[in-house]
PDB file of N, CA and C in Angstrom:
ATOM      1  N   UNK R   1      18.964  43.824  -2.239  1.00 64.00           N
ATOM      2  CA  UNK R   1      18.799  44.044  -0.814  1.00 64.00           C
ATOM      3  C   UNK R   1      17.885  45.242  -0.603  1.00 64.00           C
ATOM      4  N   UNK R   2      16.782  45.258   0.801  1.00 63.00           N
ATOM      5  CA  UNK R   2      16.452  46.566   0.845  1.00 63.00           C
ATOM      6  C   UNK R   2      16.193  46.439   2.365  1.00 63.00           C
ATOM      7  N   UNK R   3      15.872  47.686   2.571  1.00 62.00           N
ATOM      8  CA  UNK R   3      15.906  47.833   4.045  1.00 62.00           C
ATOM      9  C   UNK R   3      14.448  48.722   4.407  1.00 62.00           C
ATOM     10  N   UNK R   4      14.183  48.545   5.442  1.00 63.00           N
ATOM     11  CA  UNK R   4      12.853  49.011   6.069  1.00 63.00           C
ATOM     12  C   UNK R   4      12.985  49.238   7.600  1.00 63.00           C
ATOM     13  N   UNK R   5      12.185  49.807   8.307  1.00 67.00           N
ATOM     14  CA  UNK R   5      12.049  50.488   9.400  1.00 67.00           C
ATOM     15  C   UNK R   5      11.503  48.939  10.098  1.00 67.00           C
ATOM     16  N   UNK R   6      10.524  48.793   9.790  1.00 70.00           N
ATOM     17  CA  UNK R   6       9.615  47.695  10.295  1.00 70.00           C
ATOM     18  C   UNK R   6      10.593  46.098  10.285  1.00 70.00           C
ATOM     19  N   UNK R   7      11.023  45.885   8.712  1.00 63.00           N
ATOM     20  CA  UNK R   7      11.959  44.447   8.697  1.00 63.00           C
ATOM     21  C   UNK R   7      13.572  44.245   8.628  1.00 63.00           C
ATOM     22  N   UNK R   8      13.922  45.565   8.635  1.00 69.00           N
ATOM     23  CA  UNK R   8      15.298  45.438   8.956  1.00 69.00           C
ATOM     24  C   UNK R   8      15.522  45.284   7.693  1.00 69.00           C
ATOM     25  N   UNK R   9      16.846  45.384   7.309  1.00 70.00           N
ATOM     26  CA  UNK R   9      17.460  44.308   5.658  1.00 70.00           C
ATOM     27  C   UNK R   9      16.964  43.253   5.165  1.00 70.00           C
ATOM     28  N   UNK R  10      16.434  43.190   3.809  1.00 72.00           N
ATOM     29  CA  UNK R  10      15.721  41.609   3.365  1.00 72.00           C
ATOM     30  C   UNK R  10      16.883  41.251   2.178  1.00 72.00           C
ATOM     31  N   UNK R  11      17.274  40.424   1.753  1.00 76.00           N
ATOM     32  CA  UNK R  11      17.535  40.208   0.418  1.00 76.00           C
ATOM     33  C   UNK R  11      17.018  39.534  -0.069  1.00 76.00           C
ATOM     34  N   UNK R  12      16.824  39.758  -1.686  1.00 76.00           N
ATOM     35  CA  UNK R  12      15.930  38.999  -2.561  1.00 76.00           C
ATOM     36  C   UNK R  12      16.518  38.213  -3.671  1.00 76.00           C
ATOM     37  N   UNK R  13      16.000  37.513  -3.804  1.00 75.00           N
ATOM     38  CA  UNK R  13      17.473  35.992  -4.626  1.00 75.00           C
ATOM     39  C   UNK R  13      16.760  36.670  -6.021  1.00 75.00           C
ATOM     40  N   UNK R  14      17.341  36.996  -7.147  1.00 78.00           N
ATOM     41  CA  UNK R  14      17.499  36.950  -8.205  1.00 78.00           C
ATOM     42  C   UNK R  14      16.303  35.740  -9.196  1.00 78.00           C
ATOM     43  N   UNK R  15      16.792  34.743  -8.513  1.00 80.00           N
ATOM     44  CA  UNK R  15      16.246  33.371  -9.171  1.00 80.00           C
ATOM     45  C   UNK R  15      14.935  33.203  -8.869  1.00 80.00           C
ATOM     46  N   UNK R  16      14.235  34.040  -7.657  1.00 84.00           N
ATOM     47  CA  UNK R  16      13.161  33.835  -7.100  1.00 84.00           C
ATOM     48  C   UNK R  16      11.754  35.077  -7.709  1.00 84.00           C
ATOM     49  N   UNK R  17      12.611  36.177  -7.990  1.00 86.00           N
ATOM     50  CA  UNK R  17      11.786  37.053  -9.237  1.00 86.00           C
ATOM     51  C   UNK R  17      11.223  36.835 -10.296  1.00 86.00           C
ATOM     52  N   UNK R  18       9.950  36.973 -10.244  1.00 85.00           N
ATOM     53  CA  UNK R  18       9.135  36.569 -11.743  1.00 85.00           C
ATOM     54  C   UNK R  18       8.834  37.736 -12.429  1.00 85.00           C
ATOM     55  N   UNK R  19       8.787  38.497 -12.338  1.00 86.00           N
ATOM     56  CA  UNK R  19       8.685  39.567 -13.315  1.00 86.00           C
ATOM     57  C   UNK R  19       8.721  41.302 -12.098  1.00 86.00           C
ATOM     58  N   UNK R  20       9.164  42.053 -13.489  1.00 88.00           N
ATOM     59  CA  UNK R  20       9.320  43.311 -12.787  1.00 88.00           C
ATOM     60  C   UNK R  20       8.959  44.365 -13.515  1.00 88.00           C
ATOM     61  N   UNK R  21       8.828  45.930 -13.158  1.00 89.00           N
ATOM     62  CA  UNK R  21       8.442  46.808 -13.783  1.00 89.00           C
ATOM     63  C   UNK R  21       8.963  47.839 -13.496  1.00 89.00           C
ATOM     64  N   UNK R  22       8.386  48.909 -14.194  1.00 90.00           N
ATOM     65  CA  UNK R  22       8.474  50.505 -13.845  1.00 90.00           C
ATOM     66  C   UNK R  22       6.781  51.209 -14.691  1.00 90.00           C
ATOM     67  N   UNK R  23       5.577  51.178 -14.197  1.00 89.00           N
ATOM     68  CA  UNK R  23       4.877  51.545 -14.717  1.00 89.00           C
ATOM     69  C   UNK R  23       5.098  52.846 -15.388  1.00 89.00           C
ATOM     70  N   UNK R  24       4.362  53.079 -16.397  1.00 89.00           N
ATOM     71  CA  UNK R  24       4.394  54.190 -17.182  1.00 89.00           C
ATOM     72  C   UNK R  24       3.253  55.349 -16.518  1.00 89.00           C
ATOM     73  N   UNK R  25       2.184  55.028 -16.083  1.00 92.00           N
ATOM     74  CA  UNK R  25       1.704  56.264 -15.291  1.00 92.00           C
ATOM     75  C   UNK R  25       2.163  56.395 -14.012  1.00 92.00           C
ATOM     76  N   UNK R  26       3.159  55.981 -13.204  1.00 91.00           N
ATOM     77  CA  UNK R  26       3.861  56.607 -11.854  1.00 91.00           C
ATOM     78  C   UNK R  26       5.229  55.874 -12.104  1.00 91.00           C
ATOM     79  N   UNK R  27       5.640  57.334 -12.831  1.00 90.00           N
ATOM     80  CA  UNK R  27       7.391  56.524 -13.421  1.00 90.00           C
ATOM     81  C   UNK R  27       8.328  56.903 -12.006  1.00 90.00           C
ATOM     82  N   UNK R  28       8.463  57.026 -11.282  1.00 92.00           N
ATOM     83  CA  UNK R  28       9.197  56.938 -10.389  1.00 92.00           C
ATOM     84  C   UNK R  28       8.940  55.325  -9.396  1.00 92.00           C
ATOM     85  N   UNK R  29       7.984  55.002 -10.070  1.00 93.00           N
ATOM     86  CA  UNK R  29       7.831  53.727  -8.789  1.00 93.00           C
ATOM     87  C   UNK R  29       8.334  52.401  -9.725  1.00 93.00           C
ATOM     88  N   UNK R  30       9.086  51.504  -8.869  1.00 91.00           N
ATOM     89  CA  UNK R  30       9.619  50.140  -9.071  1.00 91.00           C
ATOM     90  C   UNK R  30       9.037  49.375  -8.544  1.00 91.00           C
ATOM     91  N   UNK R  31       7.746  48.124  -9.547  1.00 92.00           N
ATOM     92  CA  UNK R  31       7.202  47.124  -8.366  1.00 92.00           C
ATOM     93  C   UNK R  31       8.048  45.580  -9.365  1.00 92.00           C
ATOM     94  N   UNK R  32       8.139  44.733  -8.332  1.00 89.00           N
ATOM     95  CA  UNK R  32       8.321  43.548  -8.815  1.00 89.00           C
ATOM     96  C   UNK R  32       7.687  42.143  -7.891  1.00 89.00           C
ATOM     97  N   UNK R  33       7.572  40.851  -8.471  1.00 91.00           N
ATOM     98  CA  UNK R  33       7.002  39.781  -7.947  1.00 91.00           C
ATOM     99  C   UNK R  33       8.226  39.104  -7.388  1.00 91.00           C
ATOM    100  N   UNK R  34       7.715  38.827  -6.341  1.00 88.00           N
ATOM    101  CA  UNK R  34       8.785  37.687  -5.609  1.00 88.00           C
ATOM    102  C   UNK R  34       8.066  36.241  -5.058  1.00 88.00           C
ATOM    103  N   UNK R  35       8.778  35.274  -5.502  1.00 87.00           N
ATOM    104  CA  UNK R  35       7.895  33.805  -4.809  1.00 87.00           C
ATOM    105  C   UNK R  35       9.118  33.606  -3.543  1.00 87.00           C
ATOM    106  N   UNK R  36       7.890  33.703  -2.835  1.00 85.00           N
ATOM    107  CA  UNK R  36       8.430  33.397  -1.272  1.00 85.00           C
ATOM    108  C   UNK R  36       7.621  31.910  -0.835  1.00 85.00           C
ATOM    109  N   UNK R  37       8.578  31.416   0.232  1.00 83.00           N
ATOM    110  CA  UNK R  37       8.566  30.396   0.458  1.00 83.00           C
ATOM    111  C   UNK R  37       7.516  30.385   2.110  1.00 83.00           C
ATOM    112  N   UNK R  38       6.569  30.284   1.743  1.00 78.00           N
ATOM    113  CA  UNK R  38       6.210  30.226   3.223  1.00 78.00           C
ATOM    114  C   UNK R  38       5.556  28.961   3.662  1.00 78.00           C
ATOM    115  N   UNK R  39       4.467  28.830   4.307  1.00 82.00           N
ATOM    116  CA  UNK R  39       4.645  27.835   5.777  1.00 82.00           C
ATOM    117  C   UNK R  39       4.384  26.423   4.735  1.00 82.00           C
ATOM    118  N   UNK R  40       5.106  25.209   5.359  1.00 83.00           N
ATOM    119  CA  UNK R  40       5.113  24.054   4.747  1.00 83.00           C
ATOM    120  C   UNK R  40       5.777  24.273   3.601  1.00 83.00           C
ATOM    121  N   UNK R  41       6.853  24.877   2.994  1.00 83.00           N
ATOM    122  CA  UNK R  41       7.128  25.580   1.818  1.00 83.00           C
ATOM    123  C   UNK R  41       6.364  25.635   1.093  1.00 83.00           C
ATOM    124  N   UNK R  42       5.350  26.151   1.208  1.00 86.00           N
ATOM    125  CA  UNK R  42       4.869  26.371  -0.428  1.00 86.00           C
ATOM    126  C   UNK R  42       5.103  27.700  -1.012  1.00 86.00           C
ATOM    127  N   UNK R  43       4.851  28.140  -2.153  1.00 86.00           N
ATOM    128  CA  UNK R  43       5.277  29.052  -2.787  1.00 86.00           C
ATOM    129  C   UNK R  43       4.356  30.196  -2.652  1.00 86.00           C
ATOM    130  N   UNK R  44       4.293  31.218  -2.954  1.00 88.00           N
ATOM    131  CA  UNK R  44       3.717  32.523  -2.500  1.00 88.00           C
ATOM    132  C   UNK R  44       4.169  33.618  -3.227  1.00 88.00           C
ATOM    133  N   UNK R  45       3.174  33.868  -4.560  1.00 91.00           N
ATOM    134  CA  UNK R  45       4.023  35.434  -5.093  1.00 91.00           C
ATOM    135  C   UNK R  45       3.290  36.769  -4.401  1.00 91.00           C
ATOM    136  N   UNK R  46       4.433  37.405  -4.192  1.00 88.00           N
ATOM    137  CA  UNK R  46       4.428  38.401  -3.525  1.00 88.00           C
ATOM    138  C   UNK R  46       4.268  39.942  -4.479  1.00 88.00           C
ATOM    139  N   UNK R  47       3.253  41.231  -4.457  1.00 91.00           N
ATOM    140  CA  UNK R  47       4.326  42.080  -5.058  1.00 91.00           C
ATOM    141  C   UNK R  47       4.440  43.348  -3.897  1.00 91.00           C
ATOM    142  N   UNK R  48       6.119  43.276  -4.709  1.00 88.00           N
ATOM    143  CA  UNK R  48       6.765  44.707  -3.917  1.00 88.00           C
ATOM    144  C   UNK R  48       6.509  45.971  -4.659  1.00 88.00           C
ATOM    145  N   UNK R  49       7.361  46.623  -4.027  1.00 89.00           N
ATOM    146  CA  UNK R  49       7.235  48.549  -4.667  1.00 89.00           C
ATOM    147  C   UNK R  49       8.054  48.824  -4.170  1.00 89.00           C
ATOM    148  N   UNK R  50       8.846  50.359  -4.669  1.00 88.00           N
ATOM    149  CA  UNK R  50       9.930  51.235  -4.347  1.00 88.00           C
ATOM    150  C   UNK R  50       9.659  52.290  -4.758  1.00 88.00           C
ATOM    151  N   UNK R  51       9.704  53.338  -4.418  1.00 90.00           N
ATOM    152  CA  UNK R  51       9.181  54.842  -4.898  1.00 90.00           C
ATOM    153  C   UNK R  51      10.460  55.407  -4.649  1.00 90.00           C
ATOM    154  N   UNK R  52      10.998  55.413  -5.888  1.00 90.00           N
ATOM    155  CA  UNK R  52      12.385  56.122  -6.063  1.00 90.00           C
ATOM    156  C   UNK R  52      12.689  57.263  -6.213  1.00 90.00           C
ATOM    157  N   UNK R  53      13.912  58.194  -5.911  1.00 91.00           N
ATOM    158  CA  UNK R  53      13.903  59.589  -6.007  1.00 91.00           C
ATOM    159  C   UNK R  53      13.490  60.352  -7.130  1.00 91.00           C
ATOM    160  N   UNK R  54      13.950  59.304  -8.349  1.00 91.00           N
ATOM    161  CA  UNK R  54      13.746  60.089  -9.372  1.00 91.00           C
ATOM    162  C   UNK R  54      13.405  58.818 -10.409  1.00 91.00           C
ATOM    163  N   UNK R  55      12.666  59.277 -11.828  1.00 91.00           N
ATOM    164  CA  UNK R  55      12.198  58.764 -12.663  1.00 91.00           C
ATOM    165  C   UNK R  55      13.263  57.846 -13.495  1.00 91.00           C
ATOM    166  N   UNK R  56      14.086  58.373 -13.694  1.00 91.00           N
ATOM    167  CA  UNK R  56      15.641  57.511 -14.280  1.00 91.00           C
ATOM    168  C   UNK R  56      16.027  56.513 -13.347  1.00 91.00           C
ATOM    169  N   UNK R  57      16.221  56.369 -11.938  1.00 91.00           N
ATOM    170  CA  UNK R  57      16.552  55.489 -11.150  1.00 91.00           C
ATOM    171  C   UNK R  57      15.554  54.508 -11.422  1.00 91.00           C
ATOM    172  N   UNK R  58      14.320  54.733 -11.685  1.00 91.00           N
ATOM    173  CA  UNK R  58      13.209  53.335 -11.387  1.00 91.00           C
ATOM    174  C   UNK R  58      13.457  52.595 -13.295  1.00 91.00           C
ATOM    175  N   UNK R  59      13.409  53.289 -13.772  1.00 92.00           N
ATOM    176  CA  UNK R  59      13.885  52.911 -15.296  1.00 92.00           C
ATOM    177  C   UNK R  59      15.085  52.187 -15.180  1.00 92.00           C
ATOM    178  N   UNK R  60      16.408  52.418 -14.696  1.00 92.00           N
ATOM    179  CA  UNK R  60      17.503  52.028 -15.177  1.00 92.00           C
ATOM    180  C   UNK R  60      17.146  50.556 -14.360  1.00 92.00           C
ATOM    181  N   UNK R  61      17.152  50.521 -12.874  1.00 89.00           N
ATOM    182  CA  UNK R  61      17.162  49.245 -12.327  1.00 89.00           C
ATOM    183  C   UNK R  61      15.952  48.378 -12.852  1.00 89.00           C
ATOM    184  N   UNK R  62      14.854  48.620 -13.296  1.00 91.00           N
ATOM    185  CA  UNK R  62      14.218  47.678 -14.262  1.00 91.00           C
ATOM    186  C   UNK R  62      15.176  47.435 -15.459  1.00 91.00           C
ATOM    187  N   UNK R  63      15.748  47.772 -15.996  1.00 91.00           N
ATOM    188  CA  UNK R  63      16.171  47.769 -17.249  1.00 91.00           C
ATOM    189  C   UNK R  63      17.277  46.522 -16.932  1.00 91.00           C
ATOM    190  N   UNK R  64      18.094  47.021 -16.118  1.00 90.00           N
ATOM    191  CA  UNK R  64      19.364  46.526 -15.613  1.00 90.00           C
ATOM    192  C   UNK R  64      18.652  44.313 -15.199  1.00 90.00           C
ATOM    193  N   UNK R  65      17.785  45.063 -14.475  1.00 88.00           N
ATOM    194  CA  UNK R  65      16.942  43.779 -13.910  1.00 88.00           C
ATOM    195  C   UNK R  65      16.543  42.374 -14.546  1.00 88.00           C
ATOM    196  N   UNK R  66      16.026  43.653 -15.782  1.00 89.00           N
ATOM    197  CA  UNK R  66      15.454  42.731 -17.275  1.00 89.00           C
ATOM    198  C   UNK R  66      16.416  42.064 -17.522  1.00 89.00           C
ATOM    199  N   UNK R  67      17.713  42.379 -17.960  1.00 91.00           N
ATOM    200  CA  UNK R  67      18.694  41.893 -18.410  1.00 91.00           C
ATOM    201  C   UNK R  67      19.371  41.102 -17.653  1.00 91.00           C
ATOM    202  N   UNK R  68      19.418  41.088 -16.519  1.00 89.00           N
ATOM    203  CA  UNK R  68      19.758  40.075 -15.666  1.00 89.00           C
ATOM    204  C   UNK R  68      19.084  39.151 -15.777  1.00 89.00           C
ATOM    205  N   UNK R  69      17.741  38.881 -15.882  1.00 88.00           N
ATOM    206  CA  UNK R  69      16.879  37.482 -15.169  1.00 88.00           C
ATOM    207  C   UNK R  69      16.518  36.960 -16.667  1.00 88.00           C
ATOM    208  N   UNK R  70      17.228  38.175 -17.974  1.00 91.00           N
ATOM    209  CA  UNK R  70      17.073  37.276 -18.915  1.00 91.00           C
ATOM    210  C   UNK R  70      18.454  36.451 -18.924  1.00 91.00           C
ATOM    211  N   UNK R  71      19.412  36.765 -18.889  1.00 91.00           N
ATOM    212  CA  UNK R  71      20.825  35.929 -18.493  1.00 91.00           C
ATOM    213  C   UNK R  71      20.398  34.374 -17.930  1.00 91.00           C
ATOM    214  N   UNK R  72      19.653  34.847 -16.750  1.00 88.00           N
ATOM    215  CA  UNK R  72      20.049  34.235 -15.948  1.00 88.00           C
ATOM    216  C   UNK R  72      18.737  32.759 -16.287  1.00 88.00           C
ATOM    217  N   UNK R  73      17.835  33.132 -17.162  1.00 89.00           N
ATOM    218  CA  UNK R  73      17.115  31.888 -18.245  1.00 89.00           C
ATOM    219  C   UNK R  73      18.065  31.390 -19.072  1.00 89.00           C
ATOM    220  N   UNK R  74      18.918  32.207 -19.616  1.00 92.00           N
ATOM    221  CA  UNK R  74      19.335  32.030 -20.657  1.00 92.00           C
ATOM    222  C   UNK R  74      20.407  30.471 -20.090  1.00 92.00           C
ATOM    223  N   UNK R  75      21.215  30.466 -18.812  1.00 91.00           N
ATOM    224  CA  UNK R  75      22.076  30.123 -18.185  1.00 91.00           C
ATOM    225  C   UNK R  75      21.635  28.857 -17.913  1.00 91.00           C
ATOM    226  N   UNK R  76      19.955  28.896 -17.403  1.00 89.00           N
ATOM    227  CA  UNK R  76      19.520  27.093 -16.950  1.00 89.00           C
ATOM    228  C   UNK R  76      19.342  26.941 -18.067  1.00 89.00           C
ATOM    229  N   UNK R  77      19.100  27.341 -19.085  1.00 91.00           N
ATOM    230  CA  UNK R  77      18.542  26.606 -20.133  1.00 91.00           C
ATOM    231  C   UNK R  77      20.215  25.844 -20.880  1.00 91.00           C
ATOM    232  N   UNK R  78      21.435  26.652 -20.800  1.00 90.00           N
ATOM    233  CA  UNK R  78      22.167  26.266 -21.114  1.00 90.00           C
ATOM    234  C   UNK R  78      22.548  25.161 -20.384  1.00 90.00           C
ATOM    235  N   UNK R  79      22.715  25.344 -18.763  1.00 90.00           N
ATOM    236  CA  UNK R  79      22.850  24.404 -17.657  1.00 90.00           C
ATOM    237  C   UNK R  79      22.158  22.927 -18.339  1.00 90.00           C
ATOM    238  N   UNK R  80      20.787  23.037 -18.127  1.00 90.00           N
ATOM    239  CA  UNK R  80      20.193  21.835 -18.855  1.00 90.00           C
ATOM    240  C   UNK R  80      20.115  21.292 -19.950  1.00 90.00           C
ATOM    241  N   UNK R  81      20.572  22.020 -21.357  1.00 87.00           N
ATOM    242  CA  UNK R  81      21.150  20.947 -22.449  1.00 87.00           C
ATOM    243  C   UNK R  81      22.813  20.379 -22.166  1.00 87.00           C
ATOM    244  N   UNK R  82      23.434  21.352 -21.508  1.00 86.00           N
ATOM    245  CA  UNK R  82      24.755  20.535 -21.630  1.00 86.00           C
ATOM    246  C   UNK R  82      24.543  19.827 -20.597  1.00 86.00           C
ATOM    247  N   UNK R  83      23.700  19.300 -19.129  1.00 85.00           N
ATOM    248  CA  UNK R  83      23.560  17.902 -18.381  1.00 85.00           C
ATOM    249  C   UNK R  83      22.692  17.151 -19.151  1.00 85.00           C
ATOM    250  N   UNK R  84      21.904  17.319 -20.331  1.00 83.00           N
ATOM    251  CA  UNK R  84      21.077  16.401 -21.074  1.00 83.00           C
ATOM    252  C   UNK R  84      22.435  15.741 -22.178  1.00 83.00           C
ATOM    253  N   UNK R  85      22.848  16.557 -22.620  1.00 80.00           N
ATOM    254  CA  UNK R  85      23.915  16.287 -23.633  1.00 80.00           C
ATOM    255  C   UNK R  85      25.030  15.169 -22.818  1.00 80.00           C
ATOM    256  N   UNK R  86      25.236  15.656 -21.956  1.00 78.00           N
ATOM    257  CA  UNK R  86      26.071  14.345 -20.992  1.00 78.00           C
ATOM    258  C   UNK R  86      25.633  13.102 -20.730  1.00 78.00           C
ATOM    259  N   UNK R  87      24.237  13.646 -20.106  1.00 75.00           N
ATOM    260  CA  UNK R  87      23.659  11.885 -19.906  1.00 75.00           C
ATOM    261  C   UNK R  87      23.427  10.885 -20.598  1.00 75.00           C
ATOM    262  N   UNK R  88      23.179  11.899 -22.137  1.00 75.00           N
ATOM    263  CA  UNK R  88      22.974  10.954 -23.529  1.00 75.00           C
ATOM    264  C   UNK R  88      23.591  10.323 -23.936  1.00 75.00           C
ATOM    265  N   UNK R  89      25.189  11.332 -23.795  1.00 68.00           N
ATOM    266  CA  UNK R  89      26.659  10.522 -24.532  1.00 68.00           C
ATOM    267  C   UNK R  89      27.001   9.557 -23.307  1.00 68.00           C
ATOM    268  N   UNK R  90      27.028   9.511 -22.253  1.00 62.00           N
ATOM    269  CA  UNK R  90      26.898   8.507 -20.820  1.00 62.00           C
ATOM    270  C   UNK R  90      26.435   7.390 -21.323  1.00 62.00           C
ATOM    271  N   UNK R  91      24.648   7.500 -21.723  1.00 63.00           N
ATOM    272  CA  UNK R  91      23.939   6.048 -21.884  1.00 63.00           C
ATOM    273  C   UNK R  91      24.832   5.742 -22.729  1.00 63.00           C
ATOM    274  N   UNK R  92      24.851   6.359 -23.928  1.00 64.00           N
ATOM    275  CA  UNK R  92      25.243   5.457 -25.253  1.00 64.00           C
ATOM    276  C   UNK R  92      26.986   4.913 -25.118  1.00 64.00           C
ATOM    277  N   UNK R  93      27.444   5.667 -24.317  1.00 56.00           N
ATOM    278  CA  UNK R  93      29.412   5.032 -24.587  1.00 56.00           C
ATOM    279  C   UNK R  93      29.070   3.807 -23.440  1.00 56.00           C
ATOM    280  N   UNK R  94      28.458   3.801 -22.526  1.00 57.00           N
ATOM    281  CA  UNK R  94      28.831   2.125 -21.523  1.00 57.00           C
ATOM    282  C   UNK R  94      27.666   1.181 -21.685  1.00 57.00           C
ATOM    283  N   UNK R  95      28.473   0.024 -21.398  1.00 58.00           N
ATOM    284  CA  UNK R  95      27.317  -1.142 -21.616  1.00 58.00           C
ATOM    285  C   UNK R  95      25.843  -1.306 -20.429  1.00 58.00           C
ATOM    286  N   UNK R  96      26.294  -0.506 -19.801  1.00 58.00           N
ATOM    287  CA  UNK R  96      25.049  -0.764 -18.157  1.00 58.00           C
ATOM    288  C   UNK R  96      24.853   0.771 -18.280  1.00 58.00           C
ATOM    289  N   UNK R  97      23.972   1.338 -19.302  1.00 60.00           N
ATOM    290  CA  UNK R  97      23.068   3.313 -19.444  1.00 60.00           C
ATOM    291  C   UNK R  97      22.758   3.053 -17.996  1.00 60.00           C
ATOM    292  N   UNK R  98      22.258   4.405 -17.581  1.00 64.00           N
ATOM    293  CA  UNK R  98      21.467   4.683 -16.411  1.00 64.00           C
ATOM    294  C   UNK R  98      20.262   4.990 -16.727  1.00 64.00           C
ATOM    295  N   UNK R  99      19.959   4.522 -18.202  1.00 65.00           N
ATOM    296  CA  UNK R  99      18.700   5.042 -18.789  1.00 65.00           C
ATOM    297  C   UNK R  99      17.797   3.407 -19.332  1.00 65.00           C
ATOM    298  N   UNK R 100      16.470   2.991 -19.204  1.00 68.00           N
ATOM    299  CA  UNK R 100      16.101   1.884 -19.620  1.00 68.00           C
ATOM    300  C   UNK R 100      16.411   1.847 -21.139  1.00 68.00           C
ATOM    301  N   UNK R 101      16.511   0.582 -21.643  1.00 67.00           N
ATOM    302  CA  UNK R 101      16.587   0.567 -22.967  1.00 67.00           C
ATOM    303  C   UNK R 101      15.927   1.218 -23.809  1.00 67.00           C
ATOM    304  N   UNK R 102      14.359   1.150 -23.038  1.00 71.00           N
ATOM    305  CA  UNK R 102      12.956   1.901 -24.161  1.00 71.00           C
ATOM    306  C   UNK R 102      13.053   3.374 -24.551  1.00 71.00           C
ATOM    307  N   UNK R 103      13.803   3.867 -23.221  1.00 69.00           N
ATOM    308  CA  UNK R 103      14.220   5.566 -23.458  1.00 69.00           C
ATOM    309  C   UNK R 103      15.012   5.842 -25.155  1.00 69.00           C
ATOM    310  N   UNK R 104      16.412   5.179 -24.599  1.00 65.00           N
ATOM    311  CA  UNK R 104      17.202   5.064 -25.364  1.00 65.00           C
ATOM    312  C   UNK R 104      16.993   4.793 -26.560  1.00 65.00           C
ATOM    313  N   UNK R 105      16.231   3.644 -27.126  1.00 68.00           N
ATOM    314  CA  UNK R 105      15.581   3.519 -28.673  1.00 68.00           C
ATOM    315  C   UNK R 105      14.474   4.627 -28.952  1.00 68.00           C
ATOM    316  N   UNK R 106      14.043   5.329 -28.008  1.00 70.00           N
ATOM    317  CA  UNK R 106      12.863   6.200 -28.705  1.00 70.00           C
ATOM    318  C   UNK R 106      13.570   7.331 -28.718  1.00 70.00           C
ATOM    319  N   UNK R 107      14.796   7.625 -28.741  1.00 62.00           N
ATOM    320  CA  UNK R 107      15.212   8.942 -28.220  1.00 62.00           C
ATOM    321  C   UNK R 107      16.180   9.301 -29.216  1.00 62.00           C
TER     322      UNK R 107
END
């Protein structure tokens, strides 16, 4: 979440962050990318900034950050072998797969 004079409170989804930082020549500042959804949805990366009080604050919440949005790969990727792993054992235990035959023999 952050707040501004101009936009009031924004929050920023986790899932929607593509990468983040703490540069090494202005260690107090936090920038990161955000894909925003704008007109007709299309996608839109954005980057932000934060100029934090102190040099340890912009370090730790990158750090903290990193480790989150690596989790949180780590999580679809798990998400999507165990719904691949289902659909597989699905086709193969009933007589009517939801998968064409050709899948199924090449797979």
């Amino acid at each position: 979440k952050g707040f501004t004079k101009e936009h009031g409170l924004t929050e920023y989804w986790s899932h929607r962050i593509t990468y983040c930082a703490s540069p090494p020549h202005y260690p107090k500042l936090f920038c990161w990318v955000y894909r925003h959804e704008g007109k007709k949805l299309k996608h839109e990366l954005r980057c932000h900034a934060v100029l934090c009080t102190k040099e340890t604050v912009s370090k730790k919440i990158t750090e903290e950050l990193q480790i989150k949005l690596k989790q949180l790969v780590e999580f679809k990727k798990d998400r999507i072998s165990k719904q691949n792993a289902r659909l597989s054992l699905a086709n193969s235990v009933y007589d009517n797969p939801s998968m064409p035959r050709r899948k199924i023999m090449l797979s």
